[in-house]
């Protein structure tokens, strides 16, 4: 009888993608799983810098199954807190936005199942009990018999399989054409007139969104600027652009005072589609990358599908496989 391979599945990156893959692997019976994270804390990059909205509607219908499955798990799975505020998609229906937020205008479709995810809570739930090495950067991968030698700063790990969940670094580290794109978020000063429980408002054509946050609004001008992984330089013109968009589309929001702002990275393949599953270049290499602007919504379903591929199934559709980029 062949000896059991004791080498773990090594997951590079403890953002929401890597954490979800790890959680599903363990749930599916794979005990030997190890996450390697360069930062001192997990979730320090895209996972800790997003708008936390769960939006079921996908412009590309091929992506809908991950959004629907992800949404269902977050609403019903008891993994973390979820505020079912609903979401308004401007221009997609005839409901008056002002019915939900009296400051806002326009017509929209109301999606009652959408809402706001407790991202930190979800990440913690996925990582509870997981083997996690923080403060360790994976530098290179070297193939060896039936697996990998994972060279990291300060350690070399032997792996049966490797999962690329490196977010903005996923392209650089694994030789793939993935580009991080910077996006700013702003929070305005608290205002008692804002309904804190109200839905998000997303205007895809107008290129902005906002939702209640900390008593004010969380606002975004839907900017996207290519940047190096981890380069979060702020650009003042984005706030000017946001002001111009709100003046044109939502003048009722009035003069807002920004009290907090930050930049995060959404990472895309050239076709904007995710990069998932087994890599044909080398057995034992898998990707959970290129999650763009929907990684929180998709995380649960994508994590499950990638975990199933690590365990030998083929469940990822061709349009999302890495093969198309090679
Ligand atoms: C402004 C903004 C708003 C967004 N809003 C939403 C939203 O409302 N809803 C939604 O669904 N999605 C949203 N997203 C998208 C979502 O945040 C991302 O798709 C998701 O967080 C990607 O997760 P990840 O795990 O792939 O990447 P990350 O969270 O970046 O995780 C990758 C991890 O890999 C680690 N790593 C990288 N290289 C190495 C290495 N060599 N060795 C060890 N560790 C390494 C990093 O340190 C990092 O922790 C938004 C994103 C942004 C920026």
Tab-separated table of C-alpha atoms and ligand atoms in Angstrom:
chain	number	residue	atom	x	y	z
A	1	UNK	CA	0.000	0.000	0.000
A	2	UNK	CA	1.352	3.483	-0.884
A	3	UNK	CA	2.288	5.656	2.091
A	4	UNK	CA	-0.122	8.492	2.766
A	5	UNK	CA	1.171	11.867	1.571
A	6	UNK	CA	1.475	13.895	4.773
A	7	UNK	CA	2.441	17.131	3.035
A	8	UNK	CA	-0.236	19.820	3.482
A	9	UNK	CA	-2.102	21.847	0.915
A	10	UNK	CA	-0.392	25.233	1.212
A	11	UNK	CA	-2.564	28.274	0.524
A	12	UNK	CA	-0.690	31.475	-0.331
A	13	UNK	CA	-2.675	34.403	1.109
A	14	UNK	CA	-5.101	34.678	4.021
A	15	UNK	CA	-7.588	37.078	2.508
A	16	UNK	CA	-11.185	36.039	2.039
A	17	UNK	CA	-10.353	33.794	-0.954
A	18	UNK	CA	-7.622	31.774	0.727
A	19	UNK	CA	-9.548	31.573	3.999
A	20	UNK	CA	-12.662	30.280	2.245
A	21	UNK	CA	-10.702	27.641	0.313
A	22	UNK	CA	-9.093	26.513	3.596
A	23	UNK	CA	-12.464	26.326	5.365
A	24	UNK	CA	-14.033	24.279	2.579
A	25	UNK	CA	-11.046	21.940	2.318
A	26	UNK	CA	-11.309	21.126	6.013
A	27	UNK	CA	-15.090	20.756	5.802
A	28	UNK	CA	-14.630	18.340	2.877
A	29	UNK	CA	-12.293	16.193	4.985
A	30	UNK	CA	-8.826	17.508	4.110
A	31	UNK	CA	-7.143	17.980	7.486
A	32	UNK	CA	-3.662	18.985	6.277
A	33	UNK	CA	-4.152	22.589	5.203
A	34	UNK	CA	-1.808	25.471	5.929
A	35	UNK	CA	-2.203	29.164	5.092
A	36	UNK	CA	0.809	31.425	4.599
A	37	UNK	CA	0.231	35.170	4.934
A	38	UNK	CA	2.859	37.878	4.451
A	39	UNK	CA	1.216	40.383	6.810
A	40	UNK	CA	1.086	40.183	10.598
A	41	UNK	CA	-2.731	39.932	10.407
A	42	UNK	CA	-4.937	38.203	7.826
A	43	UNK	CA	-7.248	40.322	5.668
A	44	UNK	CA	-4.966	43.375	5.511
A	45	UNK	CA	-5.347	43.977	1.770
A	46	UNK	CA	-8.444	43.791	-0.482
A	47	UNK	CA	-10.419	41.892	2.155
A	48	UNK	CA	-9.909	44.657	4.705
A	49	UNK	CA	-10.423	47.580	2.321
A	50	UNK	CA	-13.719	46.976	0.515
A	51	UNK	CA	-17.293	48.218	0.709
A	52	UNK	CA	-18.658	44.928	2.129
A	53	UNK	CA	-21.742	44.874	-0.067
A	54	UNK	CA	-23.393	41.688	-1.119
A	55	UNK	CA	-24.954	42.249	-4.538
A	56	UNK	CA	-26.580	39.302	-6.235
A	57	UNK	CA	-27.018	40.991	-9.604
A	58	UNK	CA	-24.085	40.371	-11.962
A	59	UNK	CA	-23.858	42.192	-15.283
A	60	UNK	CA	-22.361	39.016	-16.798
A	61	UNK	CA	-24.867	36.159	-16.289
A	62	UNK	CA	-22.049	33.590	-16.269
A	63	UNK	CA	-20.987	34.980	-12.900
A	64	UNK	CA	-24.456	34.802	-11.350
A	65	UNK	CA	-24.169	31.249	-9.927
A	66	UNK	CA	-21.239	32.236	-7.671
A	67	UNK	CA	-23.074	35.363	-6.529
A	68	UNK	CA	-26.303	33.493	-5.806
A	69	UNK	CA	-24.613	30.627	-3.978
A	70	UNK	CA	-22.357	33.019	-2.074
A	71	UNK	CA	-25.298	35.195	-1.101
A	72	UNK	CA	-27.371	32.284	0.092
A	73	UNK	CA	-24.540	31.001	2.282
A	74	UNK	CA	-23.966	34.413	3.847
A	75	UNK	CA	-27.668	35.024	4.462
A	76	UNK	CA	-28.492	31.601	5.816
A	77	UNK	CA	-25.227	29.938	6.829
A	78	UNK	CA	-24.798	31.610	10.218
A	79	UNK	CA	-21.116	32.215	9.419
A	80	UNK	CA	-21.136	35.916	10.257
A	81	UNK	CA	-23.413	38.895	10.779
A	82	UNK	CA	-25.234	40.021	7.658
A	83	UNK	CA	-27.353	43.200	7.454
A	84	UNK	CA	-30.079	42.495	4.952
A	85	UNK	CA	-30.583	46.119	3.973
A	86	UNK	CA	-31.510	45.361	0.371
A	87	UNK	CA	-29.869	47.075	-2.562
A	88	UNK	CA	-31.074	49.578	-5.183
A	89	UNK	CA	-29.736	49.288	-8.723
A	90	UNK	CA	-30.369	52.637	-10.358
A	91	UNK	CA	-31.707	52.494	-13.908
A	92	UNK	CA	-32.679	48.822	-13.654
A	93	UNK	CA	-36.273	49.266	-12.378
A	94	UNK	CA	-39.071	51.738	-11.581
A	95	UNK	CA	-38.980	52.005	-7.776
A	96	UNK	CA	-38.366	55.518	-6.441
A	97	UNK	CA	-34.996	55.647	-4.662
A	98	UNK	CA	-36.435	58.448	-2.499
A	99	UNK	CA	-38.805	55.958	-0.899
A	100	UNK	CA	-35.795	54.400	0.847
A	101	UNK	CA	-33.467	57.402	1.262
A	102	UNK	CA	-35.380	60.671	1.171
A	103	UNK	CA	-32.191	62.600	0.166
A	104	UNK	CA	-31.722	60.509	-2.975
A	105	UNK	CA	-33.431	60.532	-6.340
A	106	UNK	CA	-33.863	58.343	-9.410
A	107	UNK	CA	-35.556	55.057	-10.178
A	108	UNK	CA	-34.113	51.669	-9.389
A	109	UNK	CA	-34.736	47.988	-8.939
A	110	UNK	CA	-34.877	46.941	-5.295
A	111	UNK	CA	-33.111	43.652	-4.531
A	112	UNK	CA	-34.395	42.613	-1.086
A	113	UNK	CA	-31.769	39.894	-0.531
A	114	UNK	CA	-28.765	42.206	-0.906
A	115	UNK	CA	-27.019	43.781	2.039
A	116	UNK	CA	-23.862	44.399	4.001
A	117	UNK	CA	-21.498	41.643	5.137
A	118	UNK	CA	-19.499	41.618	8.378
A	119	UNK	CA	-16.306	40.883	6.432
A	120	UNK	CA	-14.025	40.709	9.477
A	121	UNK	CA	-16.470	38.282	11.106
A	122	UNK	CA	-16.611	36.120	7.978
A	123	UNK	CA	-12.818	35.992	7.705
A	124	UNK	CA	-12.530	35.059	11.395
A	125	UNK	CA	-15.142	32.309	10.963
A	126	UNK	CA	-13.251	30.814	8.022
A	127	UNK	CA	-9.934	30.942	9.873
A	128	UNK	CA	-11.109	29.588	13.233
A	129	UNK	CA	-8.931	26.560	14.014
A	130	UNK	CA	-6.937	26.863	10.775
A	131	UNK	CA	-3.162	26.434	10.603
A	132	UNK	CA	-1.987	29.923	9.709
A	133	UNK	CA	1.562	31.301	9.434
A	134	UNK	CA	1.470	35.104	9.495
A	135	UNK	CA	4.389	37.414	8.741
A	136	UNK	CA	5.746	34.903	6.201
A	137	UNK	CA	6.130	35.850	2.533
A	138	UNK	CA	6.192	33.164	-0.138
A	139	UNK	CA	9.070	34.031	-2.473
A	140	UNK	CA	9.214	31.165	-4.985
A	141	UNK	CA	7.805	27.752	-5.770
A	142	UNK	CA	9.928	24.853	-6.874
A	143	UNK	CA	8.296	21.730	-8.262
A	144	UNK	CA	9.365	18.428	-6.776
A	145	UNK	CA	8.091	14.868	-6.940
A	146	UNK	CA	4.292	15.014	-6.720
A	147	UNK	CA	4.240	18.423	-5.061
A	148	UNK	CA	6.066	21.617	-4.272
A	149	UNK	CA	8.889	23.097	-2.288
A	150	UNK	CA	7.552	26.467	-1.152
A	151	UNK	CA	10.363	28.924	-0.464
A	152	UNK	CA	9.343	31.610	1.988
A	153	UNK	CA	11.356	34.151	3.933
A	154	UNK	CA	12.601	32.233	6.935
A	155	UNK	CA	11.232	28.805	6.017
A	156	UNK	CA	10.832	26.190	3.322
A	157	UNK	CA	7.571	24.257	3.298
A	158	UNK	CA	6.849	21.037	1.498
A	159	UNK	CA	3.400	21.003	-0.081
A	160	UNK	CA	1.280	18.372	-1.757
A	161	UNK	CA	-0.590	21.147	-3.546
A	162	UNK	CA	-0.412	24.945	-3.638
A	163	UNK	CA	-3.333	27.371	-3.942
A	164	UNK	CA	-2.679	30.862	-5.276
A	165	UNK	CA	-4.930	33.175	-3.243
A	166	UNK	CA	-2.464	36.068	-3.217
A	167	UNK	CA	-4.979	38.753	-4.268
A	168	UNK	CA	-3.107	41.744	-5.778
A	169	UNK	CA	0.138	39.663	-5.850
A	170	UNK	CA	-1.515	36.658	-7.541
A	171	UNK	CA	-0.223	37.605	-11.000
A	172	UNK	CA	3.285	38.641	-10.040
A	173	UNK	CA	3.966	35.509	-7.999
A	174	UNK	CA	2.458	32.968	-10.374
A	175	UNK	CA	3.299	34.445	-13.796
A	176	UNK	CA	-0.244	35.460	-14.740
A	177	UNK	CA	-1.526	38.655	-16.408
A	178	UNK	CA	-3.470	39.979	-13.406
A	179	UNK	CA	-3.623	43.705	-12.682
A	180	UNK	CA	-4.521	45.339	-9.355
A	181	UNK	CA	-6.685	48.431	-9.847
A	182	UNK	CA	-6.962	51.045	-7.129
A	183	UNK	CA	-10.345	52.246	-5.918
A	184	UNK	CA	-11.049	54.907	-3.270
A	185	UNK	CA	-13.764	54.785	-0.617
A	186	UNK	CA	-14.920	57.781	1.429
A	187	UNK	CA	-17.023	58.052	4.599
A	188	UNK	CA	-18.932	61.263	5.281
A	189	UNK	CA	-19.681	62.818	8.681
A	190	UNK	CA	-22.632	61.385	10.658
A	191	UNK	CA	-26.017	62.895	9.882
A	192	UNK	CA	-29.133	61.966	11.907
A	193	UNK	CA	-31.240	62.312	8.744
A	194	UNK	CA	-29.597	59.232	7.185
A	195	UNK	CA	-31.481	55.970	7.660
A	196	UNK	CA	-28.727	53.678	8.955
A	197	UNK	CA	-30.701	50.568	8.039
A	198	UNK	CA	-31.435	51.635	4.462
A	199	UNK	CA	-30.253	49.898	1.278
A	200	UNK	CA	-27.156	50.642	-0.781
A	201	UNK	CA	-27.679	52.681	-3.940
A	202	UNK	CA	-25.581	51.633	-6.944
A	203	UNK	CA	-25.708	53.521	-10.235
A	204	UNK	CA	-23.762	51.444	-12.767
A	205	UNK	CA	-24.201	53.941	-15.610
A	206	UNK	CA	-23.566	56.996	-13.440
A	207	UNK	CA	-20.453	55.317	-12.016
A	208	UNK	CA	-20.968	55.775	-8.253
A	209	UNK	CA	-22.475	54.061	-5.216
A	210	UNK	CA	-23.240	54.906	-1.623
A	211	UNK	CA	-24.660	53.241	1.470
A	212	UNK	CA	-25.172	54.103	5.126
A	213	UNK	CA	-22.019	53.680	7.230
A	214	UNK	CA	-21.155	54.829	10.769
A	215	UNK	CA	-24.006	57.338	10.743
A	216	UNK	CA	-22.854	58.923	7.463
A	217	UNK	CA	-22.478	57.622	3.921
A	218	UNK	CA	-19.853	55.280	2.513
A	219	UNK	CA	-19.270	56.640	-0.991
A	220	UNK	CA	-17.419	55.529	-4.094
A	221	UNK	CA	-16.787	57.118	-7.505
A	222	UNK	CA	-16.070	53.672	-9.035
A	223	UNK	CA	-12.569	54.787	-10.011
A	224	UNK	CA	-10.054	52.255	-11.288
A	225	UNK	CA	-6.383	52.996	-11.761
A	226	UNK	CA	-3.828	50.272	-12.453
A	227	UNK	CA	-1.184	50.107	-9.717
A	228	UNK	CA	1.554	47.864	-8.363
A	229	UNK	CA	0.426	45.351	-5.715
A	230	UNK	CA	0.134	47.078	-2.345
A	231	UNK	CA	0.623	50.615	-3.746
A	232	UNK	CA	-2.215	52.599	-2.217
A	233	UNK	CA	-1.364	56.200	-3.138
A	234	UNK	CA	-4.431	58.447	-2.811
A	235	UNK	CA	-5.408	60.698	-5.722
A	236	UNK	CA	-7.174	63.953	-4.890
A	237	UNK	CA	-8.963	64.089	-8.264
A	238	UNK	CA	-11.062	61.049	-7.315
A	239	UNK	CA	-12.830	63.075	-4.618
A	240	UNK	CA	-13.456	65.848	-7.153
A	241	UNK	CA	-14.886	63.289	-9.567
A	242	UNK	CA	-17.139	61.906	-6.825
A	243	UNK	CA	-18.361	65.425	-6.027
A	244	UNK	CA	-19.145	66.047	-9.703
A	245	UNK	CA	-21.039	62.760	-10.047
A	246	UNK	CA	-23.110	63.379	-6.924
A	247	UNK	CA	-23.855	66.966	-7.980
A	248	UNK	CA	-25.133	65.651	-11.308
A	249	UNK	CA	-27.026	62.564	-10.170
A	250	UNK	CA	-27.724	62.982	-6.433
A	251	UNK	CA	-27.799	66.698	-5.544
A	252	UNK	CA	-30.041	65.975	-2.538
A	253	UNK	CA	-27.116	64.427	-0.670
A	254	UNK	CA	-25.855	68.000	-0.263
A	255	UNK	CA	-22.404	69.142	0.789
A	256	UNK	CA	-20.738	66.190	2.457
A	257	UNK	CA	-17.746	66.410	4.763
A	258	UNK	CA	-15.387	63.445	4.328
A	259	UNK	CA	-14.125	62.130	7.669
A	260	UNK	CA	-12.383	58.956	6.511
A	261	UNK	CA	-10.942	57.713	3.232
A	262	UNK	CA	-8.839	54.848	1.984
A	263	UNK	CA	-7.736	53.035	-1.155
A	264	UNK	CA	-8.092	49.336	-1.899
A	265	UNK	CA	-7.172	47.089	-4.819
A	266	UNK	CA	-9.443	45.046	-7.059
A	267	UNK	CA	-7.463	42.539	-9.112
A	268	UNK	CA	-8.488	41.659	-12.654
A	269	UNK	CA	-7.541	39.387	-15.527
A	270	UNK	CA	-7.595	41.182	-18.931
A	271	UNK	CA	-11.141	39.888	-19.592
A	272	UNK	CA	-12.362	40.806	-16.112
A	273	UNK	CA	-13.271	37.204	-15.294
A	274	UNK	CA	-11.957	35.284	-12.276
A	275	UNK	CA	-9.048	32.849	-12.466
A	276	UNK	CA	-9.982	29.651	-10.689
A	277	UNK	CA	-9.145	25.982	-10.353
A	278	UNK	CA	-6.373	23.670	-11.513
A	279	UNK	CA	-3.444	25.043	-13.515
A	280	UNK	CA	-2.688	22.837	-16.555
A	281	UNK	CA	0.981	23.908	-16.513
A	282	UNK	CA	1.669	21.842	-13.446
A	283	UNK	CA	-0.313	19.263	-11.417
A	284	UNK	CA	-0.860	20.385	-7.841
A	285	UNK	CA	-1.167	24.101	-8.599
A	286	UNK	CA	-4.549	25.831	-8.187
A	287	UNK	CA	-5.833	29.415	-8.367
A	288	UNK	CA	-8.417	31.392	-6.423
A	289	UNK	CA	-7.569	34.761	-7.944
A	290	UNK	CA	-8.778	37.664	-10.069
A	291	UNK	CA	-11.886	38.195	-7.946
A	292	UNK	CA	-12.117	41.834	-9.029
A	293	UNK	CA	-14.905	43.759	-7.349
A	294	UNK	CA	-17.057	40.857	-6.148
A	295	UNK	CA	-14.740	38.740	-4.033
A	296	UNK	CA	-16.737	39.099	-0.823
A	297	UNK	CA	-20.003	38.132	-2.518
A	298	UNK	CA	-18.410	35.204	-4.350
A	299	UNK	CA	-16.032	34.024	-1.634
A	300	UNK	CA	-18.075	31.189	-0.241
A	301	UNK	CA	-18.948	29.604	-3.586
A	302	UNK	CA	-15.547	30.189	-5.196
A	303	UNK	CA	-13.811	28.759	-2.126
A	304	UNK	CA	-15.929	25.637	-2.317
A	305	UNK	CA	-15.320	25.116	-6.039
A	306	UNK	CA	-11.562	25.605	-5.756
A	307	UNK	CA	-11.444	23.251	-2.751
A	308	UNK	CA	-13.285	20.607	-4.772
A	309	UNK	CA	-10.749	20.960	-7.590
A	310	UNK	CA	-7.877	20.543	-5.112
A	311	UNK	CA	-9.556	17.302	-4.054
A	312	UNK	CA	-9.731	16.068	-7.640
A	313	UNK	CA	-13.087	17.211	-9.051
A	314	UNK	CA	-13.456	19.395	-12.140
A	315	UNK	CA	-16.184	21.917	-11.367
A	316	UNK	CA	-14.914	25.287	-12.641
A	317	UNK	CA	-16.374	26.287	-16.049
A	318	UNK	CA	-13.914	26.900	-18.904
A	319	UNK	CA	-14.451	30.679	-19.065
A	320	UNK	CA	-13.029	31.053	-15.532
A	321	UNK	CA	-10.112	28.632	-15.846
A	322	UNK	CA	-6.531	29.827	-16.051
A	323	UNK	CA	-6.060	27.973	-19.380
A	324	UNK	CA	-7.518	30.923	-21.297
A	325	UNK	CA	-4.667	33.190	-20.131
A	326	UNK	CA	-1.735	30.902	-20.950
B	1	LIG	C1	-12.674	49.639	-2.755
B	1	LIG	C2	-13.163	48.227	-2.916
B	1	LIG	C3	-14.505	47.946	-2.752
B	1	LIG	C4	-14.962	46.639	-2.878
B	1	LIG	N1	-16.265	46.366	-2.602
B	1	LIG	C5	-16.721	45.102	-2.651
B	1	LIG	C6	-18.061	44.810	-2.311
B	1	LIG	O1	-18.809	45.700	-1.893
B	1	LIG	N2	-18.495	43.532	-2.423
B	1	LIG	C7	-17.666	42.522	-2.859
B	1	LIG	O2	-18.132	41.384	-2.995
B	1	LIG	N3	-16.370	42.766	-3.155
B	1	LIG	C8	-15.881	44.024	-3.050
B	1	LIG	N4	-14.578	44.292	-3.357
B	1	LIG	C9	-13.725	43.202	-3.855
B	1	LIG	C10	-13.151	42.326	-2.741
B	1	LIG	O3	-12.663	43.122	-1.692
B	1	LIG	C11	-12.042	41.454	-3.314
B	1	LIG	O4	-12.483	40.776	-4.477
B	1	LIG	C12	-11.582	40.396	-2.298
B	1	LIG	O5	-11.308	40.967	-1.045
B	1	LIG	C13	-10.348	39.675	-2.824
B	1	LIG	O6	-9.889	38.825	-1.801
B	1	LIG	P1	-8.530	38.032	-1.934
B	1	LIG	O7	-8.486	37.086	-0.799
B	1	LIG	O8	-8.414	37.512	-3.326
B	1	LIG	O9	-7.381	39.150	-1.814
B	1	LIG	P2	-6.710	39.797	-0.503
B	1	LIG	O10	-7.714	40.115	0.522
B	1	LIG	O11	-5.847	40.919	-0.965
B	1	LIG	O12	-5.838	38.627	0.066
B	1	LIG	C14	-4.619	38.229	-0.525
B	1	LIG	C15	-3.649	37.956	0.603
B	1	LIG	O13	-2.485	37.342	0.072
B	1	LIG	C16	-1.383	37.797	0.822
B	1	LIG	N5	-0.180	37.574	0.030
B	1	LIG	C17	0.101	38.116	-1.184
B	1	LIG	N6	1.282	37.680	-1.626
B	1	LIG	C18	1.776	36.848	-0.674
B	1	LIG	C19	2.966	36.096	-0.568
B	1	LIG	N7	3.907	36.123	-1.535
B	1	LIG	N8	3.165	35.352	0.552
B	1	LIG	C20	2.238	35.316	1.532
B	1	LIG	N9	1.056	36.019	1.475
B	1	LIG	C21	0.834	36.771	0.374
B	1	LIG	C22	-1.691	39.266	1.051
B	1	LIG	O14	-0.964	39.815	2.113
B	1	LIG	C23	-3.196	39.237	1.278
B	1	LIG	O15	-3.530	39.173	2.654
B	1	LIG	C24	-14.072	45.592	-3.242
B	1	LIG	C25	-12.715	45.870	-3.380
B	1	LIG	C26	-12.253	47.176	-3.205
B	1	LIG	C27	-10.796	47.453	-3.306
